C-alpha cells in the first residue's frame, strides 16, 4: 500500500461515531491536500477489507456525495449517520462546525 493510502486508511479509521470528515480534509490529513479523489478511490476499494466507516466521509458542503444511480447507498449513509446522532438540515446537509472531526496529528 502507498504511504498516502496507508495514512488515509488510518485517518478514516479514527473518525469516531457521531462525527464526519470531508474527502478533502482526509486527503490533507493523509498528506495530499489535493487528493480528495484519491480518498474516494480508497473508500471504494478498501472500505470492506479494512472495515472503514465510509459513511462518515462527506463532501465539502456537508452533503452526501453519491452518483444518481447509487441513491440507495446515499440513503444508507444518511441512516447510518443519523443513527450515530448526526443531524441533517432541511437541505440534506450536515453542520460541519458541529460534526466535523479534527484528528490528532499522525506521526
GROMACS .gro file of C-alpha atoms in nm:
model
  107
    1UNK     CA    1   0.000   0.000   0.000
    2UNK     CA    2   0.123   0.351  -0.080
    3UNK     CA    3   0.204   0.591   0.203
    4UNK     CA    4  -0.090   0.821   0.116
    5UNK     CA    5  -0.328   0.526   0.108
    6UNK     CA    6  -0.200   0.395   0.441
    7UNK     CA    7  -0.237   0.735   0.602
    8UNK     CA    8  -0.585   0.786   0.456
    9UNK     CA    9  -0.694   0.449   0.595
   10UNK     CA   10  -0.550   0.548   0.937
   11UNK     CA   11  -0.734   0.880   0.935
   12UNK     CA   12  -1.067   0.730   0.828
   13UNK     CA   13  -1.047   0.453   1.088
   14UNK     CA   14  -1.006   0.710   1.365
   15UNK     CA   15  -1.327   0.903   1.296
   16UNK     CA   16  -1.548   0.841   1.598
   17UNK     CA   17  -1.922   0.775   1.576
   18UNK     CA   18  -2.123   1.095   1.552
   19UNK     CA   19  -1.856   1.284   1.359
   20UNK     CA   20  -1.765   1.333   0.994
   21UNK     CA   21  -1.474   1.444   0.780
   22UNK     CA   22  -1.473   1.572   0.424
   23UNK     CA   23  -1.292   1.399   0.139
   24UNK     CA   24  -1.054   1.694   0.115
   25UNK     CA   25  -0.993   1.701   0.487
   26UNK     CA   26  -0.898   1.332   0.488
   27UNK     CA   27  -0.669   1.392   0.190
   28UNK     CA   28  -0.496   1.685   0.363
   29UNK     CA   29  -0.450   1.487   0.685
   30UNK     CA   30  -0.305   1.199   0.481
   31UNK     CA   31  -0.051   1.431   0.321
   32UNK     CA   32  -0.206   1.538  -0.010
   33UNK     CA   33  -0.437   1.841   0.017
   34UNK     CA   34  -0.539   1.791  -0.347
   35UNK     CA   35  -0.611   1.420  -0.308
   36UNK     CA   36  -0.987   1.419  -0.243
   37UNK     CA   37  -1.047   1.195  -0.545
   38UNK     CA   38  -0.785   0.955  -0.415
   39UNK     CA   39  -0.982   0.933  -0.089
   40UNK     CA   40  -1.284   0.832  -0.296
   41UNK     CA   41  -1.074   0.555  -0.452
   42UNK     CA   42  -0.955   0.438  -0.109
   43UNK     CA   43  -1.312   0.426   0.020
   44UNK     CA   44  -1.437   0.241  -0.287
   45UNK     CA   45  -1.163  -0.019  -0.293
   46UNK     CA   46  -1.080  -0.068   0.075
   47UNK     CA   47  -1.385   0.004   0.291
   48UNK     CA   48  -1.488  -0.361   0.322
   49UNK     CA   49  -1.136  -0.500   0.358
   50UNK     CA   50  -1.038  -0.259   0.636
   51UNK     CA   51  -1.389  -0.211   0.781
   52UNK     CA   52  -1.368   0.163   0.721
   53UNK     CA   53  -1.651   0.384   0.845
   54UNK     CA   54  -1.709   0.506   0.488
   55UNK     CA   55  -2.038   0.667   0.585
   56UNK     CA   56  -1.854   0.931   0.792
   57UNK     CA   57  -1.695   1.089   0.483
   58UNK     CA   58  -1.896   1.367   0.322
   59UNK     CA   59  -1.840   1.646   0.072
   60UNK     CA   60  -1.710   1.994   0.148
   61UNK     CA   61  -2.063   2.138   0.152
   62UNK     CA   62  -2.167   1.898   0.429
   63UNK     CA   63  -2.363   1.673   0.197
   64UNK     CA   64  -2.363   1.314   0.089
   65UNK     CA   65  -2.198   1.256  -0.247
   66UNK     CA   66  -2.338   0.964  -0.439
   67UNK     CA   67  -2.400   0.922  -0.809
   68UNK     CA   68  -2.765   0.928  -0.912
   69UNK     CA   69  -2.757   0.553  -0.977
   70UNK     CA   70  -2.644   0.491  -0.618
   71UNK     CA   71  -2.934   0.654  -0.435
   72UNK     CA   72  -2.973   0.355  -0.202
   73UNK     CA   73  -2.612   0.395  -0.084
   74UNK     CA   74  -2.681   0.763  -0.008
   75UNK     CA   75  -2.988   0.669   0.192
   76UNK     CA   76  -2.786   0.406   0.380
   77UNK     CA   77  -2.517   0.663   0.454
   78UNK     CA   78  -2.771   0.910   0.588
   79UNK     CA   79  -2.938   0.644   0.803
   80UNK     CA   80  -2.605   0.536   0.950
   81UNK     CA   81  -2.507   0.893   1.032
   82UNK     CA   82  -2.846   0.970   1.186
   83UNK     CA   83  -2.822   0.654   1.398
   84UNK     CA   84  -2.498   0.799   1.538
   85UNK     CA   85  -2.671   1.127   1.626
   86UNK     CA   86  -2.564   1.334   1.325
   87UNK     CA   87  -2.840   1.571   1.219
   88UNK     CA   88  -2.917   1.695   0.869
   89UNK     CA   89  -3.075   2.030   0.788
   90UNK     CA   90  -3.373   2.079   0.555
   91UNK     CA   91  -3.134   2.080   0.256
   92UNK     CA   92  -2.981   1.744   0.349
   93UNK     CA   93  -2.659   1.894   0.480
   94UNK     CA   94  -2.462   1.840   0.797
   95UNK     CA   95  -2.337   2.137   1.001
   96UNK     CA   96  -1.961   2.095   0.967
   97UNK     CA   97  -1.898   2.339   1.252
   98UNK     CA   98  -2.082   2.094   1.479
   99UNK     CA   99  -1.996   1.748   1.345
  100UNK     CA  100  -1.658   1.785   1.173
  101UNK     CA  101  -1.390   1.581   1.344
  102UNK     CA  102  -1.031   1.702   1.373
  103UNK     CA  103  -0.794   1.410   1.425
  104UNK     CA  104  -0.480   1.429   1.635
  105UNK     CA  105  -0.160   1.470   1.437
  106UNK     CA  106  -0.036   1.149   1.275
  107UNK     CA  107   0.329   1.057   1.332
   0.00000   0.00000   0.00000
